PDB file of C-alpha atoms in Angstrom:
ATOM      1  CA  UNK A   1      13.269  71.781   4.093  1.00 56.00           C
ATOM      2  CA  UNK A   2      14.536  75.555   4.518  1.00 61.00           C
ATOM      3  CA  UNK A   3      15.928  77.144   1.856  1.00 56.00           C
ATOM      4  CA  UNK A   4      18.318  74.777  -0.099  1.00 55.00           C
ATOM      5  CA  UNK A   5      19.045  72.720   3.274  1.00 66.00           C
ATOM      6  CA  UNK A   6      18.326  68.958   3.090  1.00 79.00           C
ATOM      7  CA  UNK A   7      17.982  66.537  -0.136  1.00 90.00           C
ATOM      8  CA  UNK A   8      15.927  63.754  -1.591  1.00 91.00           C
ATOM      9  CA  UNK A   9      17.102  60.179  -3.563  1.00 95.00           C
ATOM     10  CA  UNK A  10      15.294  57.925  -4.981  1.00 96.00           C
ATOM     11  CA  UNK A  11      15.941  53.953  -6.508  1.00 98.00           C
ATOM     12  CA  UNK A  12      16.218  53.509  -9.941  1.00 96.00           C
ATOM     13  CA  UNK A  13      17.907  50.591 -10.504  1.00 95.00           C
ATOM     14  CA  UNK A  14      19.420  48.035  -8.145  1.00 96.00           C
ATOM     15  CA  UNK A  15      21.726  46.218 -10.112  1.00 95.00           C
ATOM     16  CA  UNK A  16      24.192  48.061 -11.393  1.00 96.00           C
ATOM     17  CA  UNK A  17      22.639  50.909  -8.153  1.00 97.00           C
ATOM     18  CA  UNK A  18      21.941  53.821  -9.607  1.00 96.00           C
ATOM     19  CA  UNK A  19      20.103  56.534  -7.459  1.00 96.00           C
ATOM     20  CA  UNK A  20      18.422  59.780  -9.016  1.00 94.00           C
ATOM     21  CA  UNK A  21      19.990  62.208  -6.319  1.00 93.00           C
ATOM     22  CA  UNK A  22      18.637  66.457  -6.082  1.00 88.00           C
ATOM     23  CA  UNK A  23      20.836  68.486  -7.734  1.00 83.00           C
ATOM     24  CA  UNK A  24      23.343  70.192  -5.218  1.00 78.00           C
ATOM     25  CA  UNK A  25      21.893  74.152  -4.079  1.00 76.00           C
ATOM     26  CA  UNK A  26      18.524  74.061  -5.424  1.00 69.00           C
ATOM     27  CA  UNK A  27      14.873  75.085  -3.171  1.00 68.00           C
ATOM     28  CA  UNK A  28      13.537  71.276  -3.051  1.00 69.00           C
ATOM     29  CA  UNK A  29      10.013  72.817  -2.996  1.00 72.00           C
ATOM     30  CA  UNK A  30      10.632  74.063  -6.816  1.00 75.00           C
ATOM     31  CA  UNK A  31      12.562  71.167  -8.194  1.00 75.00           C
ATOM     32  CA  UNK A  32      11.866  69.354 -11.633  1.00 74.00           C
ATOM     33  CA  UNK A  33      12.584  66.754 -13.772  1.00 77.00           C
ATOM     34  CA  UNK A  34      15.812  68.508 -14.698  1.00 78.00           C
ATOM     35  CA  UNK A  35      16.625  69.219 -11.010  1.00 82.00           C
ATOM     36  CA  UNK A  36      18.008  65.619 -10.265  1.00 89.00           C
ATOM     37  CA  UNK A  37      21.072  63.873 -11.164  1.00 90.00           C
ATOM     38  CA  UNK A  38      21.795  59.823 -11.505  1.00 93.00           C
ATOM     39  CA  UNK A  39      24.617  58.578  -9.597  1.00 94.00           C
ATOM     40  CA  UNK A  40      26.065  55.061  -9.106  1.00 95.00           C
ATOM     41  CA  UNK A  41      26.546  53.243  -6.073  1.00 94.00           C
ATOM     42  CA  UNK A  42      29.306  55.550  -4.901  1.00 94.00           C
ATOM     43  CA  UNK A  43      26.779  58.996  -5.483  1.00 93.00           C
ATOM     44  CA  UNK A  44      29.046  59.907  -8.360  1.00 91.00           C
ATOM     45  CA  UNK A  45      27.185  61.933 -11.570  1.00 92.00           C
ATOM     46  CA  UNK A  46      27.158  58.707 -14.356  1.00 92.00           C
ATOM     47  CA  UNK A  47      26.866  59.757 -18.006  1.00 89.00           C
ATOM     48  CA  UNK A  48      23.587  60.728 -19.747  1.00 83.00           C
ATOM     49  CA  UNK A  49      22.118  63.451 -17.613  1.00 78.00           C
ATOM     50  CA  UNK A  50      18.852  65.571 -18.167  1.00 72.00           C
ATOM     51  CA  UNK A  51      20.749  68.615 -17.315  1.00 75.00           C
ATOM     52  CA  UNK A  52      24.541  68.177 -17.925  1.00 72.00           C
ATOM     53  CA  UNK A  53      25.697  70.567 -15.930  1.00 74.00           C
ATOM     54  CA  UNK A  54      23.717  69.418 -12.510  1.00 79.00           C
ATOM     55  CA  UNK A  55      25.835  68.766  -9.807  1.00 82.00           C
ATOM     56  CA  UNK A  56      24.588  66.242  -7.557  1.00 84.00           C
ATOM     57  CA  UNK A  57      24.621  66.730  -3.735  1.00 84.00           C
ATOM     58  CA  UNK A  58      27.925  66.617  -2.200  1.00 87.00           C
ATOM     59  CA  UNK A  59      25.733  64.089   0.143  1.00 92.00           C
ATOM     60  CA  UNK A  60      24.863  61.353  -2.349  1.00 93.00           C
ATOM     61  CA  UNK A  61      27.570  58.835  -1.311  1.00 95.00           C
ATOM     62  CA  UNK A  62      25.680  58.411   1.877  1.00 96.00           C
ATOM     63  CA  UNK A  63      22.070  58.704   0.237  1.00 96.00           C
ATOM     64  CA  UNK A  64      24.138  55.371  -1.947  1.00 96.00           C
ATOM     65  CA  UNK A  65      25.499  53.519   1.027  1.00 97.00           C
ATOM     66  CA  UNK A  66      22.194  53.973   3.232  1.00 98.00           C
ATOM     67  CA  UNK A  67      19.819  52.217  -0.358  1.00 98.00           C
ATOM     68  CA  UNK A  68      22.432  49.817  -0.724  1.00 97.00           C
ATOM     69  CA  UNK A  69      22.532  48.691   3.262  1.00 97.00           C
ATOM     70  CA  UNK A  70      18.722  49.043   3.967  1.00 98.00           C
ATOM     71  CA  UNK A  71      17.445  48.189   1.110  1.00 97.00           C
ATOM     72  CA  UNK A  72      15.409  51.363   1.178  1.00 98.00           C
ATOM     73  CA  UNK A  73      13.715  52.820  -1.862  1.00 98.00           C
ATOM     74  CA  UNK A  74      14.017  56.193  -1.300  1.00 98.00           C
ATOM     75  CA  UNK A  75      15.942  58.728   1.464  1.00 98.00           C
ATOM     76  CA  UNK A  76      14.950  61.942   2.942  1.00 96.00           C
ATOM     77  CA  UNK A  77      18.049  63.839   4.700  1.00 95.00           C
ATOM     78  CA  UNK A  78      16.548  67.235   6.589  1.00 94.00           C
ATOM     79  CA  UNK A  79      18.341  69.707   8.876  1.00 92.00           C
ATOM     80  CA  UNK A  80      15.828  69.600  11.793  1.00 94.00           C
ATOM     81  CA  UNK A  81      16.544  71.152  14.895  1.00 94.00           C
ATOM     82  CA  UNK A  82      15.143  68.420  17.016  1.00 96.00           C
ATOM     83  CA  UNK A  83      17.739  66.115  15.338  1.00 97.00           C
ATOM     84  CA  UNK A  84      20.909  68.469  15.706  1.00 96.00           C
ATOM     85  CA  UNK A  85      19.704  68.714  19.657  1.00 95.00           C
ATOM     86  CA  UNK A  86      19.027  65.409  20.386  1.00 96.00           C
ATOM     87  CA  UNK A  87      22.944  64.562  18.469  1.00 96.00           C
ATOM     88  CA  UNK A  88      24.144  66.771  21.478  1.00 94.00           C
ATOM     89  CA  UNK A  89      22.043  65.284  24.235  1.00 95.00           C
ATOM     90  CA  UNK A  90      23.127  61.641  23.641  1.00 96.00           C
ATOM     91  CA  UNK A  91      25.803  61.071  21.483  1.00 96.00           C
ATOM     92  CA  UNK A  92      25.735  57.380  21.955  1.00 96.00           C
ATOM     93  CA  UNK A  93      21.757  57.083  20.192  1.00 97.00           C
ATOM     94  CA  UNK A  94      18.488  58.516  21.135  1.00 97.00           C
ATOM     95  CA  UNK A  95      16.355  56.436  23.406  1.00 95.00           C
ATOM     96  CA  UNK A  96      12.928  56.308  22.457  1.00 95.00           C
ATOM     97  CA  UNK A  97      10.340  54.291  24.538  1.00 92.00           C
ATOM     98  CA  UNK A  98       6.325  54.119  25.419  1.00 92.00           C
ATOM     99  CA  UNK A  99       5.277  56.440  22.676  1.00 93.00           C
ATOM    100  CA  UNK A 100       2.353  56.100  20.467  1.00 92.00           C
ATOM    101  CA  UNK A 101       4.042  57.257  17.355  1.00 93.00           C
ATOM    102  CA  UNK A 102       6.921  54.679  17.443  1.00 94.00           C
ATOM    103  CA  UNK A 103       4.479  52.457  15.621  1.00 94.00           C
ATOM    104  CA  UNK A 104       4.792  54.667  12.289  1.00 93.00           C
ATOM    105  CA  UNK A 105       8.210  53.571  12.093  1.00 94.00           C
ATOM    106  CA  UNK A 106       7.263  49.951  12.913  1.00 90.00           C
ATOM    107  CA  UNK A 107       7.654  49.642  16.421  1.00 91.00           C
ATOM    108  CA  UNK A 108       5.310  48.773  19.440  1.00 89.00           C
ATOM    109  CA  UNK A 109       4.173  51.478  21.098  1.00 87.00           C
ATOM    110  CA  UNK A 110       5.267  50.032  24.929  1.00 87.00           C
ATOM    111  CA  UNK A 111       7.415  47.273  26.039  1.00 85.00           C
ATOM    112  CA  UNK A 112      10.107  47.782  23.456  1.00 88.00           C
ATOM    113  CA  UNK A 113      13.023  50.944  23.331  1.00 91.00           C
ATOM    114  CA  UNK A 114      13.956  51.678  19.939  1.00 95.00           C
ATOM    115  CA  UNK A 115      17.752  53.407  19.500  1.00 97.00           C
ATOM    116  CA  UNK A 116      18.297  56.122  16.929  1.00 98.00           C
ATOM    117  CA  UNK A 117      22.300  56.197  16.260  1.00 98.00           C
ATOM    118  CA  UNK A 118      23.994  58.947  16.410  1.00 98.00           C
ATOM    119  CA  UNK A 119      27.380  58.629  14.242  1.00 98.00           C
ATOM    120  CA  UNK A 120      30.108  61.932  13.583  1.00 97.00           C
ATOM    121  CA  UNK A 121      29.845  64.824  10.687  1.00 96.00           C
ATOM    122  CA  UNK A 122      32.352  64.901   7.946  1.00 93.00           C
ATOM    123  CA  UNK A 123      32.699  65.945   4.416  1.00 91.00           C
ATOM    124  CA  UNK A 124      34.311  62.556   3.263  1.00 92.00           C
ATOM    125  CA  UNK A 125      30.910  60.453   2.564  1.00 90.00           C
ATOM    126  CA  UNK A 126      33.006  57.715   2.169  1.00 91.00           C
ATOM    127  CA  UNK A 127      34.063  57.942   6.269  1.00 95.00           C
ATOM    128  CA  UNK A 128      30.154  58.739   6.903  1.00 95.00           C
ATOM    129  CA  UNK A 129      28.799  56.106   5.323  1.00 95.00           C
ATOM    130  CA  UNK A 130      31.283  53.359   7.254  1.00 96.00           C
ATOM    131  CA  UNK A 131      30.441  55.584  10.420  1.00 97.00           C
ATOM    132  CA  UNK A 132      26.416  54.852   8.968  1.00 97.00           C
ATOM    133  CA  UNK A 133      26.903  51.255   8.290  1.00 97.00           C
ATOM    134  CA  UNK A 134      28.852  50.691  11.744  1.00 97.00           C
ATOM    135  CA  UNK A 135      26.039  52.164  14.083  1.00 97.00           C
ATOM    136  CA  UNK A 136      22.923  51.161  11.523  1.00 97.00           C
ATOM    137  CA  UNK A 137      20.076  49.439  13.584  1.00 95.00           C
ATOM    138  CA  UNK A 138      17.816  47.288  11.491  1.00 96.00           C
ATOM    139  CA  UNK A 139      14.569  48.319  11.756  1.00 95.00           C
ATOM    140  CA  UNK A 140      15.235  51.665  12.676  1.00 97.00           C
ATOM    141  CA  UNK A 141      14.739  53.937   9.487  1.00 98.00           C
ATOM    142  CA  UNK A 142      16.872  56.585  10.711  1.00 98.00           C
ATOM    143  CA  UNK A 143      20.107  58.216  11.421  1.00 98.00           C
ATOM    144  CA  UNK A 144      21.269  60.966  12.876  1.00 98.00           C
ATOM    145  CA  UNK A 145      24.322  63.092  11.975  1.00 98.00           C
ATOM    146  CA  UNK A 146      25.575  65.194  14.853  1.00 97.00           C
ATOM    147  CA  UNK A 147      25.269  69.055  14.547  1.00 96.00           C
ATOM    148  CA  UNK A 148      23.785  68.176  10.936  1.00 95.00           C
ATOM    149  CA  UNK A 149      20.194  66.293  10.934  1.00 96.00           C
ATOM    150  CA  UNK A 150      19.170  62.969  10.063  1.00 97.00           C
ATOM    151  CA  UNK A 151      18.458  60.602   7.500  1.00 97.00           C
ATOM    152  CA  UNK A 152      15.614  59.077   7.300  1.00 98.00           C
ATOM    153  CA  UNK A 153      14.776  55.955   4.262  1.00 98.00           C
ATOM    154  CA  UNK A 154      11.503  54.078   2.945  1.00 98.00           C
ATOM    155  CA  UNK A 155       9.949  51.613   0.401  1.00 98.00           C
ATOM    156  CA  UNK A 156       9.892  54.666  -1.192  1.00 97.00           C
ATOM    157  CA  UNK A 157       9.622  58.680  -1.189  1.00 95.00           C
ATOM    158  CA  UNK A 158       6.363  59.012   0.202  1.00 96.00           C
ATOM    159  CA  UNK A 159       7.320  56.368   3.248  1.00 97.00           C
ATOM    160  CA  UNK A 160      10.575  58.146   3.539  1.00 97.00           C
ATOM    161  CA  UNK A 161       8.778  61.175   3.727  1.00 95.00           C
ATOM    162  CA  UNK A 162       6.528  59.836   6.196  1.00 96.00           C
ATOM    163  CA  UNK A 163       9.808  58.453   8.635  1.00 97.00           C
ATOM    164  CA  UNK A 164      10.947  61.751   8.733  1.00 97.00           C
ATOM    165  CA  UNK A 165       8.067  63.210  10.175  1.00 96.00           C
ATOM    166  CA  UNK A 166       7.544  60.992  12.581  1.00 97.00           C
ATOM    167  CA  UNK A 167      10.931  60.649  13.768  1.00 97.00           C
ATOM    168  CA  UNK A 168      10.997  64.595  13.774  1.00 97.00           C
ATOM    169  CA  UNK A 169       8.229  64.619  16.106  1.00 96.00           C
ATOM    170  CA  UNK A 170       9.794  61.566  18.144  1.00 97.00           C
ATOM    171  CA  UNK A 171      12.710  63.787  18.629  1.00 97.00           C
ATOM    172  CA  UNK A 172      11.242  66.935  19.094  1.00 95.00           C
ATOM    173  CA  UNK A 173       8.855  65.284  21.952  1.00 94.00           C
ATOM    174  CA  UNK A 174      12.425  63.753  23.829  1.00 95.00           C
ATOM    175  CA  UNK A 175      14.365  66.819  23.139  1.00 94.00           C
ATOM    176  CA  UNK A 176      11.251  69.405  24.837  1.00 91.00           C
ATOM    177  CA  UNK A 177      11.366  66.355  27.645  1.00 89.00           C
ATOM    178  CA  UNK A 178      14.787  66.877  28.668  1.00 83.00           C
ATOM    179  CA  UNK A 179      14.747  70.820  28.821  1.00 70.00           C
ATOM    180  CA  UNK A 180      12.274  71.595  31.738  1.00 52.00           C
ATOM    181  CA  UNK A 181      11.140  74.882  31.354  1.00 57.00           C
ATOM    182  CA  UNK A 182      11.650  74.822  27.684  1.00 56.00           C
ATOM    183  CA  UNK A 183       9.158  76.278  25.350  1.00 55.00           C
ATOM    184  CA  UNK A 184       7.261  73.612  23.428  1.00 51.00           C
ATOM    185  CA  UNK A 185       6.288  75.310  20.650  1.00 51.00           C
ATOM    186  CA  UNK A 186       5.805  72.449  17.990  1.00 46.00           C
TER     187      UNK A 186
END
């Protein structure tokens, strides 16, 4: 994650939902136990926090709505190039067929196409997330958000973790595909 760009959620409870969400400006590669704020099912700050004054990322609606519809453990949201491109390529989903690396997100390698949505940017989560939960394809752990990144959700932080970079590279192989010529310098 550059600078502040991109945050982390994880689980913590499923019934009431309650999500400990990165704090809102904050380097992820420096964050502690402080660094993190609890929010309900909605991503808004609930009483009781380690650091009071934390605000949690103006994102954590969406980090809510994608637990809540996947069932997922954990989400990773990253500002990757690749992602942002491949948003602009093909706004209707990302194709993504007869590659080796589709089976780290659960997929066959060959004889199956696996579509990454692609749903609008906004600053209203709310309209996101219904934009998220519209386009969501079960068994895809991803999402991207055009001219933003993508989301991408696990069991838990470390599978999340691991989603992203393979659907980073997925993109970043289809995106350096459709520019002939282009550099590929990942």
């Amino acid at each position: 994650m550059r600078g502040t760009s991109g945050n982390l959620s994880a689980v913590l409870h499923r019934d009431p939902l309650r999500l400990a969400v990165t704090a809102s400006g904050l380097d992820k590669g420096e964050l502690t136990y402080h660094d993190v704020v609890v929010v309900d099912g909605d991503g808004a700050s609930v009483p009781g926090q380690p650091r009071p004054s934390a605000v949690p990322s103006a994102e954590a609606g969406l980090h809510a709505r994608i637990a809540r519809v996947t069932g997922a453990g954990a989400v990773v949201h990253v500002h990757a190039m690749a992602a942002v491109l491949a948003g602009e390529f093909w706004p209707d989903g990302v194709l993504l067929k007869d590659l080796e690396m589709l089976k780290g997100i659960g997929h066959s390698a060959h004889d199956e196409q696996v579509r990454v949505p692609v749903i609008p940017n906004g600053q209203d989560m709310a309209l996101v997330g219904a934009d998220f939960e519209a386009a969501h394809v079960p068994g895809v752990p991803a999402v991207i958000v055009a001219r933003h990144g993508f989301y991408a959700w696990g069991d838990d932080l470390k599978q999340a973790r691991w989603h992203v970079e393979i659907v980073e590279w997925l993109l970043r192989f289809t995106v350096a595909l459709h520019r002939p010529g282009a550099p590929m310098d990942f």
